[in-house]
């Protein structure tokens, strides 16, 4: 039987690898470049921490083929955070738009889209929520 150890990475095509990297480092300032090849035919960067990373692939000539919540496919990627107020301050300082939804189990549910329109959910659970 195979079991999941952890989610290792999400691979994203992006129009501007530097803009995407800057965006994700606003969300996660502790993330660092784990590996990169900016001289490849399709430059890429692995940006993350010791447990997880986002692979950004520079593909400036591709078009988005999926509209979130309107087609089959990934609608958003969720990350558990520990300080929603600090995230909101960083988003506002960097003029990144976001919206908030409420749920009984969460202290914060912040939704933001990266430069290529991929939606990210940042969730901070209430301390008494069992499945956090």
CSV table of N, CA, C and O in Angstrom, one decimal:
chain,number,residue,atom,x,y,z
A,1,UNK,N,0.8,-1.2,0.0
A,1,UNK,CA,0.0,0.0,0.0
A,1,UNK,C,0.9,1.2,0.0
A,1,UNK,O,1.8,1.4,0.8
A,2,UNK,N,0.6,2.2,-0.9
A,2,UNK,CA,1.3,3.4,-1.0
A,2,UNK,C,0.6,4.5,-0.1
A,2,UNK,O,-0.6,4.6,-0.3
A,3,UNK,N,1.3,5.2,0.7
A,3,UNK,CA,0.7,6.3,1.4
A,3,UNK,C,1.4,7.6,1.0
A,3,UNK,O,2.5,7.7,0.6
A,4,UNK,N,0.6,8.7,1.2
A,4,UNK,CA,1.2,10.0,0.9
A,4,UNK,C,2.0,10.5,2.1
A,4,UNK,O,1.5,10.5,3.2
A,5,UNK,N,3.2,10.9,1.8
A,5,UNK,CA,4.1,11.5,2.8
A,5,UNK,C,3.8,13.0,3.0
A,5,UNK,O,3.7,13.5,4.1
A,6,UNK,N,3.7,13.7,1.9
A,6,UNK,CA,3.4,15.2,1.9
A,6,UNK,C,3.2,15.6,0.4
A,6,UNK,O,3.6,14.9,-0.5
A,7,UNK,N,2.6,16.7,0.2
A,7,UNK,CA,2.5,17.4,-1.1
A,7,UNK,C,3.9,18.1,-1.3
A,7,UNK,O,4.3,18.9,-0.5
A,8,UNK,N,4.6,17.7,-2.3
A,8,UNK,CA,5.9,18.3,-2.5
A,8,UNK,C,5.9,19.6,-3.3
A,8,UNK,O,6.6,20.6,-2.9
A,9,UNK,N,5.2,19.7,-4.4
A,9,UNK,CA,5.2,20.9,-5.1
A,9,UNK,C,4.0,21.1,-6.0
A,9,UNK,O,3.2,20.1,-6.3
A,10,UNK,N,3.8,22.3,-6.5
A,10,UNK,CA,2.8,22.7,-7.5
A,10,UNK,C,3.6,23.3,-8.6
A,10,UNK,O,4.5,24.1,-8.4
A,11,UNK,N,3.3,22.9,-9.9
A,11,UNK,CA,4.1,23.4,-11.0
A,11,UNK,C,3.2,24.4,-11.8
A,11,UNK,O,2.1,24.0,-12.2
A,12,UNK,N,3.6,25.6,-12.0
A,12,UNK,CA,2.9,26.6,-12.6
A,12,UNK,C,3.6,27.2,-13.8
A,12,UNK,O,4.8,27.6,-13.7
A,13,UNK,N,2.9,27.3,-14.9
A,13,UNK,CA,3.4,28.1,-16.0
A,13,UNK,C,3.0,29.6,-15.7
A,13,UNK,O,2.0,29.9,-15.3
A,14,UNK,N,4.0,30.5,-16.0
A,14,UNK,CA,3.7,31.9,-15.8
A,14,UNK,C,4.3,32.7,-16.9
A,14,UNK,O,5.2,32.4,-17.6
A,15,UNK,N,3.6,33.9,-17.1
A,15,UNK,CA,4.1,34.8,-18.1
A,15,UNK,C,5.4,35.5,-17.8
A,15,UNK,O,6.2,35.7,-18.6
A,16,UNK,N,5.6,35.8,-16.5
A,16,UNK,CA,6.7,36.6,-16.1
A,16,UNK,C,7.2,36.0,-14.8
A,16,UNK,O,6.7,36.2,-13.7
A,17,UNK,N,8.3,35.2,-14.9
A,17,UNK,CA,8.8,34.4,-13.7
A,17,UNK,C,9.2,35.3,-12.6
A,17,UNK,O,9.0,35.0,-11.4
A,18,UNK,N,9.8,36.5,-12.9
A,18,UNK,CA,10.2,37.4,-11.8
A,18,UNK,C,9.0,38.0,-11.1
A,18,UNK,O,9.0,38.1,-9.9
A,19,UNK,N,7.9,38.4,-11.8
A,19,UNK,CA,6.7,38.9,-11.2
A,19,UNK,C,6.1,37.8,-10.3
A,19,UNK,O,5.6,38.1,-9.2
A,20,UNK,N,6.0,36.6,-10.8
A,20,UNK,CA,5.4,35.5,-10.0
A,20,UNK,C,6.3,35.2,-8.8
A,20,UNK,O,5.7,35.0,-7.7
A,21,UNK,N,7.6,35.2,-8.9
A,21,UNK,CA,8.4,35.0,-7.7
A,21,UNK,C,8.2,36.1,-6.7
A,21,UNK,O,8.1,35.8,-5.5
A,22,UNK,N,8.2,37.3,-7.1
A,22,UNK,CA,8.0,38.4,-6.2
A,22,UNK,C,6.6,38.3,-5.5
A,22,UNK,O,6.5,38.5,-4.3
A,23,UNK,N,5.6,37.9,-6.2
A,23,UNK,CA,4.2,37.7,-5.6
A,23,UNK,C,4.3,36.7,-4.5
A,23,UNK,O,3.8,36.9,-3.4
A,24,UNK,N,4.8,35.5,-4.8
A,24,UNK,CA,4.9,34.4,-3.9
A,24,UNK,C,5.7,34.7,-2.7
A,24,UNK,O,5.5,34.3,-1.6
A,25,UNK,N,6.8,35.6,-2.9
A,25,UNK,CA,7.6,35.9,-1.7
A,25,UNK,C,6.9,37.0,-0.9
A,25,UNK,O,7.3,37.2,0.3
A,26,UNK,N,5.9,37.7,-1.4
A,26,UNK,CA,5.1,38.6,-0.6
A,26,UNK,C,4.3,37.7,0.4
A,26,UNK,O,4.2,37.9,1.6
A,27,UNK,N,3.7,36.7,-0.2
A,27,UNK,CA,2.8,35.8,0.6
A,27,UNK,C,3.6,35.0,1.6
A,27,UNK,O,3.2,34.8,2.7
A,28,UNK,N,4.8,34.5,1.2
A,28,UNK,CA,5.6,33.7,2.0
A,28,UNK,C,7.1,34.2,2.0
A,28,UNK,O,7.9,33.7,1.3
A,29,UNK,N,7.3,35.2,2.8
A,29,UNK,CA,8.7,35.8,2.8
A,29,UNK,C,9.8,34.9,3.2
A,29,UNK,O,11.0,35.2,2.9
A,30,UNK,N,9.5,33.8,3.9
A,30,UNK,CA,10.6,32.9,4.3
A,30,UNK,C,11.0,31.9,3.1
A,30,UNK,O,11.9,31.2,3.3
A,31,UNK,N,10.2,31.9,2.1
A,31,UNK,CA,10.5,31.0,0.9
A,31,UNK,C,11.8,31.5,0.3
A,31,UNK,O,12.1,32.7,0.2
A,32,UNK,N,12.6,30.5,-0.2
A,32,UNK,CA,13.9,30.8,-0.9
A,32,UNK,C,13.9,30.0,-2.2
A,32,UNK,O,13.1,29.1,-2.4
A,33,UNK,N,14.9,30.4,-3.1
A,33,UNK,CA,15.1,29.6,-4.3
A,33,UNK,C,15.8,28.3,-4.0
A,33,UNK,O,17.0,28.4,-3.5
A,34,UNK,N,15.1,27.2,-4.1
A,34,UNK,CA,15.7,25.9,-3.8
A,34,UNK,C,16.5,25.4,-5.0
A,34,UNK,O,17.5,24.7,-4.8
A,35,UNK,N,16.1,25.7,-6.2
A,35,UNK,CA,16.8,25.4,-7.4
A,35,UNK,C,16.3,26.3,-8.5
A,35,UNK,O,15.2,26.8,-8.5
A,36,UNK,N,17.1,26.4,-9.6
A,36,UNK,CA,16.7,27.2,-10.7
A,36,UNK,C,17.6,27.0,-11.9
A,36,UNK,O,18.7,26.5,-11.8
A,37,UNK,N,17.0,27.2,-13.1
A,37,UNK,CA,17.8,27.3,-14.3
A,37,UNK,C,17.2,28.4,-15.2
A,37,UNK,O,16.2,28.1,-15.9
A,38,UNK,N,17.7,29.5,-15.1
A,38,UNK,CA,17.2,30.7,-15.8
A,38,UNK,C,17.8,30.7,-17.2
A,38,UNK,O,17.4,31.6,-18.0
A,39,UNK,N,18.7,29.8,-17.5
A,39,UNK,CA,19.3,29.8,-18.9
A,39,UNK,C,18.7,28.7,-19.7
A,39,UNK,O,19.1,28.5,-20.9
A,40,UNK,N,17.8,27.9,-19.2
A,40,UNK,CA,17.1,26.8,-19.9
A,40,UNK,C,16.3,27.4,-21.0
A,40,UNK,O,15.9,28.6,-21.0
A,41,UNK,N,15.9,26.6,-22.0
A,41,UNK,CA,15.0,27.1,-23.1
A,41,UNK,C,13.7,27.6,-22.5
A,41,UNK,O,13.1,28.5,-22.9
A,42,UNK,N,13.2,26.9,-21.4
A,42,UNK,CA,12.1,27.4,-20.6
A,42,UNK,C,12.6,27.6,-19.2
A,42,UNK,O,12.6,26.7,-18.4
A,43,UNK,N,13.0,28.8,-18.8
A,43,UNK,CA,13.5,29.1,-17.5
A,43,UNK,C,12.6,28.7,-16.4
A,43,UNK,O,11.3,28.8,-16.6
A,44,UNK,N,13.1,28.2,-15.3
A,44,UNK,CA,12.3,27.7,-14.2
A,44,UNK,C,13.0,28.0,-12.9
A,44,UNK,O,14.2,28.2,-12.8
A,45,UNK,N,12.1,28.1,-11.8
A,45,UNK,CA,12.6,28.4,-10.5
A,45,UNK,C,11.8,27.5,-9.5
A,45,UNK,O,10.5,27.4,-9.7
A,46,UNK,N,12.4,26.8,-8.6
A,46,UNK,CA,11.7,26.1,-7.5
A,46,UNK,C,11.8,27.1,-6.3
A,46,UNK,O,12.9,27.3,-5.7
A,47,UNK,N,10.7,27.6,-5.9
A,47,UNK,CA,10.6,28.6,-4.8
A,47,UNK,C,9.8,28.0,-3.6
A,47,UNK,O,8.6,27.6,-3.8
A,48,UNK,N,10.4,27.9,-2.5
A,48,UNK,CA,9.7,27.3,-1.3
A,48,UNK,C,10.5,27.2,-0.1
A,48,UNK,O,11.4,28.0,0.2
A,49,UNK,N,10.2,26.1,0.7
A,49,UNK,CA,11.0,25.9,1.9
A,49,UNK,C,11.5,24.4,1.9
A,49,UNK,O,11.5,23.8,0.8
A,50,UNK,N,11.8,23.9,3.0
A,50,UNK,CA,12.4,22.6,3.1
A,50,UNK,C,11.3,21.5,2.9
A,50,UNK,O,11.6,20.3,2.6
A,51,UNK,N,10.0,21.8,2.9
A,51,UNK,CA,8.9,20.9,2.8
A,51,UNK,C,8.2,20.9,1.5
A,51,UNK,O,7.6,20.0,1.0
A,52,UNK,N,8.1,22.1,0.9
A,52,UNK,CA,7.2,22.4,-0.2
A,52,UNK,C,7.7,23.5,-1.1
A,52,UNK,O,8.4,24.4,-0.6
A,53,UNK,N,7.4,23.4,-2.4
A,53,UNK,CA,7.8,24.5,-3.3
A,53,UNK,C,6.8,24.6,-4.4
A,53,UNK,O,6.1,23.7,-4.7
A,54,UNK,N,6.9,25.8,-5.0
A,54,UNK,CA,6.2,26.1,-6.2
A,54,UNK,C,7.2,26.2,-7.3
A,54,UNK,O,8.2,26.9,-7.2
A,55,UNK,N,7.0,25.4,-8.4
A,55,UNK,CA,7.9,25.4,-9.5
A,55,UNK,C,7.2,26.4,-10.5
A,55,UNK,O,6.1,26.2,-11.0
A,56,UNK,N,8.0,27.5,-10.8
A,56,UNK,CA,7.5,28.5,-11.7
A,56,UNK,C,8.2,28.3,-13.1
A,56,UNK,O,9.5,28.3,-13.1
A,57,UNK,N,7.5,28.1,-14.1
A,57,UNK,CA,8.0,28.0,-15.5
A,57,UNK,C,7.7,29.2,-16.3
A,57,UNK,O,6.6,29.5,-16.5
A,58,UNK,N,8.7,29.8,-16.8
A,58,UNK,CA,8.6,31.0,-17.6
A,58,UNK,C,8.1,30.6,-19.0
A,58,UNK,O,8.8,30.1,-19.8
A,59,UNK,N,6.8,31.0,-19.3
A,59,UNK,CA,6.2,30.6,-20.6
A,59,UNK,C,5.4,31.8,-21.1
A,59,UNK,O,4.2,31.9,-21.1
A,60,UNK,N,6.1,32.9,-21.5
A,60,UNK,CA,5.4,34.2,-21.9
A,60,UNK,C,4.5,34.1,-23.0
A,60,UNK,O,3.6,35.0,-23.2
A,61,UNK,N,4.6,33.1,-23.9
A,61,UNK,CA,3.8,33.0,-25.1
A,61,UNK,C,2.5,32.1,-25.0
A,61,UNK,O,1.8,32.0,-26.0
A,62,UNK,N,2.3,31.5,-23.8
A,62,UNK,CA,1.2,30.7,-23.7
A,62,UNK,C,0.0,31.4,-23.2
A,62,UNK,O,0.1,32.5,-22.6
A,63,UNK,N,-1.2,30.9,-23.5
A,63,UNK,CA,-2.5,31.5,-23.0
A,63,UNK,C,-3.1,30.6,-22.0
A,63,UNK,O,-3.0,29.4,-22.0
A,64,UNK,N,-3.8,31.3,-21.1
A,64,UNK,CA,-4.6,30.5,-20.1
A,64,UNK,C,-5.7,29.9,-20.7
A,64,UNK,O,-6.5,30.5,-21.5
A,65,UNK,N,-5.9,28.6,-20.4
A,65,UNK,CA,-7.0,27.8,-21.0
A,65,UNK,C,-8.1,27.4,-20.0
A,65,UNK,O,-9.1,26.8,-20.4
A,66,UNK,N,-7.9,27.8,-18.8
A,66,UNK,CA,-8.9,27.4,-17.7
A,66,UNK,C,-9.3,28.7,-17.0
A,66,UNK,O,-8.5,29.5,-16.6
A,67,UNK,N,-10.6,28.8,-16.8
A,67,UNK,CA,-11.1,29.9,-16.0
A,67,UNK,C,-11.6,29.3,-14.7
A,67,UNK,O,-12.4,28.4,-14.7
A,68,UNK,N,-11.1,29.8,-13.6
A,68,UNK,CA,-11.4,29.1,-12.3
A,68,UNK,C,-12.9,29.2,-12.0
A,68,UNK,O,-13.5,30.2,-12.4
A,69,UNK,N,-13.4,28.2,-11.4
A,69,UNK,CA,-14.8,28.0,-11.0
A,69,UNK,C,-15.7,28.0,-12.2
A,69,UNK,O,-16.9,28.0,-12.0
A,70,UNK,N,-15.2,28.0,-13.5
A,70,UNK,CA,-16.1,27.9,-14.6
A,70,UNK,C,-15.8,26.7,-15.5
A,70,UNK,O,-16.6,26.4,-16.4
A,71,UNK,N,-14.8,26.0,-15.2
A,71,UNK,CA,-14.4,24.7,-15.9
A,71,UNK,C,-13.9,23.7,-15.0
A,71,UNK,O,-13.6,24.0,-13.8
A,72,UNK,N,-13.8,22.5,-15.5
A,72,UNK,CA,-13.2,21.4,-14.7
A,72,UNK,C,-11.7,21.7,-14.6
A,72,UNK,O,-11.1,22.2,-15.5
A,73,UNK,N,-11.1,21.6,-13.4
A,73,UNK,CA,-9.7,21.8,-13.2
A,73,UNK,C,-9.5,22.4,-11.8
A,73,UNK,O,-10.4,22.5,-11.0
A,74,UNK,N,-8.3,22.8,-11.5
A,74,UNK,CA,-8.0,23.3,-10.2
A,74,UNK,C,-8.5,24.7,-10.1
A,74,UNK,O,-8.3,25.5,-10.9
A,75,UNK,N,-9.3,24.9,-9.0
A,75,UNK,CA,-9.9,26.3,-8.8
A,75,UNK,C,-9.0,27.1,-7.9
A,75,UNK,O,-8.9,28.3,-8.1
A,76,UNK,N,-8.4,26.5,-6.9
A,76,UNK,CA,-7.4,27.3,-6.1
A,76,UNK,C,-6.6,26.3,-5.3
A,76,UNK,O,-6.9,25.1,-5.2
A,77,UNK,N,-5.5,26.8,-4.8
A,77,UNK,CA,-4.6,26.0,-4.0
A,77,UNK,C,-4.6,26.7,-2.6
A,77,UNK,O,-4.5,27.9,-2.5
A,78,UNK,N,-4.8,25.9,-1.6
A,78,UNK,CA,-4.9,26.4,-0.2
A,78,UNK,C,-3.7,26.2,0.6
A,78,UNK,O,-3.1,25.1,0.5
A,79,UNK,N,-3.3,27.2,1.3
A,79,UNK,CA,-2.1,27.1,2.2
A,79,UNK,C,-2.6,27.5,3.6
A,79,UNK,O,-3.3,28.5,3.8
A,80,UNK,N,-2.2,26.7,4.6
A,80,UNK,CA,-2.5,27.1,6.0
A,80,UNK,C,-1.4,28.1,6.5
A,80,UNK,O,-0.2,27.8,6.3
A,81,UNK,N,-1.9,29.2,7.1
A,81,UNK,CA,-1.0,30.2,7.6
A,81,UNK,C,-1.2,30.4,9.1
A,81,UNK,O,-2.2,29.8,9.6
A,82,UNK,N,-0.3,31.1,9.7
A,82,UNK,CA,-0.5,31.3,11.1
A,82,UNK,C,-0.7,32.7,11.6
A,82,UNK,O,-0.9,33.0,12.8
A,83,UNK,N,-0.8,33.6,10.6
A,83,UNK,CA,-1.1,35.0,11.0
A,83,UNK,C,-1.7,35.8,9.8
A,83,UNK,O,-1.1,36.4,9.0
A,84,UNK,N,-3.0,35.6,9.7
A,84,UNK,CA,-3.8,36.3,8.7
A,84,UNK,C,-3.7,37.8,8.7
A,84,UNK,O,-3.7,38.4,7.6
A,85,UNK,N,-3.7,38.4,9.9
A,85,UNK,CA,-3.5,39.8,9.9
A,85,UNK,C,-2.3,40.3,9.3
A,85,UNK,O,-2.3,41.3,8.6
A,86,UNK,N,-1.1,39.6,9.5
A,86,UNK,CA,0.1,40.0,8.9
A,86,UNK,C,0.1,39.8,7.4
A,86,UNK,O,0.6,40.7,6.7
A,87,UNK,N,-0.5,38.8,7.0
A,87,UNK,CA,-0.7,38.6,5.5
A,87,UNK,C,-1.5,39.7,4.9
A,87,UNK,O,-1.1,40.3,3.8
A,88,UNK,N,-2.6,40.1,5.5
A,88,UNK,CA,-3.4,41.2,5.0
A,88,UNK,C,-2.5,42.5,4.9
A,88,UNK,O,-2.6,43.2,3.9
A,89,UNK,N,-1.7,42.8,5.9
A,89,UNK,CA,-0.9,44.0,5.9
A,89,UNK,C,0.1,43.9,4.7
A,89,UNK,O,0.3,44.9,4.0
A,90,UNK,N,0.8,42.7,4.5
A,90,UNK,CA,1.7,42.6,3.4
A,90,UNK,C,1.0,42.8,2.1
A,90,UNK,O,1.6,43.4,1.2
A,91,UNK,N,-0.2,42.2,1.9
A,91,UNK,CA,-0.9,42.3,0.7
A,91,UNK,C,-1.3,43.8,0.4
A,91,UNK,O,-1.1,44.3,-0.7
A,92,UNK,N,-1.7,44.5,1.4
A,92,UNK,CA,-2.1,45.9,1.3
A,92,UNK,C,-0.9,46.8,1.0
A,92,UNK,O,-0.9,47.7,0.1
A,93,UNK,N,0.3,46.5,1.7
A,93,UNK,CA,1.5,47.3,1.4
A,93,UNK,C,2.0,47.1,0.0
A,93,UNK,O,2.6,48.0,-0.6
A,94,UNK,N,1.7,45.9,-0.6
A,94,UNK,CA,2.2,45.6,-1.9
A,94,UNK,C,1.1,45.8,-3.0
A,94,UNK,O,1.2,45.4,-4.1
A,95,UNK,N,-0.1,46.4,-2.5
A,95,UNK,CA,-1.2,46.7,-3.4
A,95,UNK,C,-1.7,45.5,-4.2
A,95,UNK,O,-2.0,45.6,-5.4
A,96,UNK,N,-1.8,44.4,-3.5
A,96,UNK,CA,-2.3,43.1,-4.0
A,96,UNK,C,-3.8,43.0,-3.5
A,96,UNK,O,-4.0,43.0,-2.3
A,97,UNK,N,-4.7,42.9,-4.5
A,97,UNK,CA,-6.1,42.8,-4.1
A,97,UNK,C,-6.4,41.4,-3.5
A,97,UNK,O,-5.8,40.4,-4.0
A,98,UNK,N,-7.3,41.3,-2.6
A,98,UNK,CA,-7.8,40.1,-2.0
A,98,UNK,C,-9.2,40.2,-1.6
A,98,UNK,O,-9.8,41.3,-1.5
A,99,UNK,N,-9.8,39.0,-1.3
A,99,UNK,CA,-11.1,39.1,-0.7
A,99,UNK,C,-11.2,38.0,0.4
A,99,UNK,O,-10.3,37.1,0.4
A,100,UNK,N,-12.2,38.2,1.2
A,100,UNK,CA,-12.3,37.3,2.4
A,100,UNK,C,-13.6,36.6,2.4
A,100,UNK,O,-14.6,37.2,2.1
A,101,UNK,N,-13.6,35.3,2.8
A,101,UNK,CA,-14.8,34.6,3.1
A,101,UNK,C,-14.7,34.1,4.6
A,101,UNK,O,-13.6,34.0,5.1
A,102,UNK,N,-15.9,33.9,5.1
A,102,UNK,CA,-15.9,33.5,6.5
A,102,UNK,C,-16.4,32.0,6.6
A,102,UNK,O,-17.2,31.6,5.8
A,103,UNK,N,-15.9,31.3,7.6
A,103,UNK,CA,-16.4,30.0,8.0
A,103,UNK,C,-16.2,29.8,9.5
A,103,UNK,O,-15.3,30.4,10.1
A,104,UNK,N,-17.1,29.0,10.1
A,104,UNK,CA,-17.0,28.9,11.6
A,104,UNK,C,-15.7,28.3,12.1
A,104,UNK,O,-15.3,28.6,13.2
A,105,UNK,N,-15.0,27.5,11.3
A,105,UNK,CA,-13.7,26.9,11.7
A,105,UNK,C,-12.5,27.8,11.5
A,105,UNK,O,-11.4,27.4,11.9
A,106,UNK,N,-12.7,28.9,10.8
A,106,UNK,CA,-11.5,29.7,10.5
A,106,UNK,C,-11.5,31.1,11.1
A,106,UNK,O,-12.5,31.7,11.3
A,107,UNK,N,-10.3,31.5,11.4
A,107,UNK,CA,-10.1,32.9,11.8
A,107,UNK,C,-10.0,33.8,10.6
A,107,UNK,O,-10.4,34.9,10.6
A,108,UNK,N,-9.3,33.3,9.6
A,108,UNK,CA,-9.1,34.0,8.3
A,108,UNK,C,-9.2,33.1,7.1
A,108,UNK,O,-8.6,32.0,7.2
A,109,UNK,N,-9.9,33.5,6.1
A,109,UNK,CA,-9.8,32.8,4.8
A,109,UNK,C,-9.7,33.9,3.8
A,109,UNK,O,-10.6,34.7,3.4
A,110,UNK,N,-8.4,34.1,3.3
A,110,UNK,CA,-8.0,35.2,2.4
A,110,UNK,C,-7.8,34.6,1.0
A,110,UNK,O,-7.0,33.6,0.9
A,111,UNK,N,-8.4,35.2,0.0
A,111,UNK,CA,-8.2,34.7,-1.4
A,111,UNK,C,-7.5,35.8,-2.2
A,111,UNK,O,-7.9,36.9,-2.1
A,112,UNK,N,-6.5,35.4,-2.9
A,112,UNK,CA,-5.7,36.3,-3.7
A,112,UNK,C,-5.4,35.6,-5.0
A,112,UNK,O,-5.2,34.3,-5.0
A,113,UNK,N,-5.2,36.3,-6.1
A,113,UNK,CA,-4.8,35.7,-7.4
A,113,UNK,C,-3.4,36.1,-7.7
A,113,UNK,O,-3.0,37.3,-7.6
A,114,UNK,N,-2.6,35.2,-8.2
A,114,UNK,CA,-1.2,35.5,-8.6
A,114,UNK,C,-1.2,36.3,-9.9
A,114,UNK,O,-2.3,36.5,-10.5
A,115,UNK,N,-0.1,36.7,-10.4
A,115,UNK,CA,-0.1,37.5,-11.6
A,115,UNK,C,-0.7,36.8,-12.9
A,115,UNK,O,-1.0,37.5,-13.8
A,116,UNK,N,-0.8,35.5,-12.8
A,116,UNK,CA,-1.3,34.8,-14.0
A,116,UNK,C,-2.8,34.3,-13.7
A,116,UNK,O,-3.3,33.5,-14.5
A,117,UNK,N,-3.4,34.8,-12.7
A,117,UNK,CA,-4.8,34.4,-12.4
A,117,UNK,C,-5.0,33.2,-11.6
A,117,UNK,O,-6.2,32.7,-11.5
A,118,UNK,N,-4.0,32.5,-11.1
A,118,UNK,CA,-4.2,31.4,-10.3
A,118,UNK,C,-4.6,31.8,-8.9
A,118,UNK,O,-3.9,32.6,-8.3
A,119,UNK,N,-5.7,31.3,-8.4
A,119,UNK,CA,-6.2,31.7,-7.1
A,119,UNK,C,-5.6,30.9,-6.0
A,119,UNK,O,-5.4,29.7,-6.1
A,120,UNK,N,-5.2,31.6,-4.9
A,120,UNK,CA,-4.6,31.1,-3.8
A,120,UNK,C,-5.5,31.4,-2.6
A,120,UNK,O,-5.9,32.5,-2.4
A,121,UNK,N,-5.7,30.4,-1.7
A,121,UNK,CA,-6.4,30.6,-0.5
A,121,UNK,C,-5.4,30.5,0.7
A,121,UNK,O,-4.6,29.5,0.7
A,122,UNK,N,-5.5,31.5,1.5
A,122,UNK,CA,-4.6,31.5,2.7
A,122,UNK,C,-5.6,31.4,3.9
A,122,UNK,O,-6.4,32.2,4.2
A,123,UNK,N,-5.5,30.3,4.6
A,123,UNK,CA,-6.4,30.0,5.7
A,123,UNK,C,-5.7,29.9,7.0
A,123,UNK,O,-4.7,29.2,7.2
A,124,UNK,N,-6.3,30.6,8.0
A,124,UNK,CA,-5.8,30.5,9.4
A,124,UNK,C,-7.0,29.9,10.2
A,124,UNK,O,-8.0,30.5,10.3
A,125,UNK,N,-6.8,28.7,10.7
A,125,UNK,CA,-7.9,28.0,11.5
A,125,UNK,C,-7.9,28.5,12.9
A,125,UNK,O,-6.9,29.0,13.5
A,126,UNK,N,-9.1,28.5,13.5
A,126,UNK,CA,-9.3,28.7,14.9
A,126,UNK,C,-8.5,27.7,15.7
A,126,UNK,O,-8.4,26.5,15.3
A,127,UNK,N,-7.9,28.1,16.8
A,127,UNK,CA,-7.1,27.2,17.6
A,127,UNK,C,-7.8,25.9,18.1
A,127,UNK,O,-7.2,24.9,18.3
A,128,UNK,N,-9.1,26.0,18.2
A,128,UNK,CA,-9.9,24.9,18.8
A,128,UNK,C,-10.4,24.0,17.6
A,128,UNK,O,-11.1,23.0,17.9
A,129,UNK,N,-10.1,24.3,16.4
A,129,UNK,CA,-10.6,23.5,15.3
A,129,UNK,C,-9.7,22.2,15.2
A,129,UNK,O,-8.5,22.3,15.0
A,130,UNK,N,-10.4,21.1,15.3
A,130,UNK,CA,-9.6,19.8,15.4
A,130,UNK,C,-8.8,19.4,14.1
A,130,UNK,O,-7.8,18.8,14.2
A,131,UNK,N,-9.3,19.8,12.9
A,131,UNK,CA,-8.7,19.3,11.7
A,131,UNK,C,-7.7,20.3,11.1
A,131,UNK,O,-7.4,20.3,9.9
A,132,UNK,N,-7.2,21.2,11.9
A,132,UNK,CA,-6.3,22.2,11.4
A,132,UNK,C,-4.9,21.7,11.1
A,132,UNK,O,-4.1,22.0,10.5
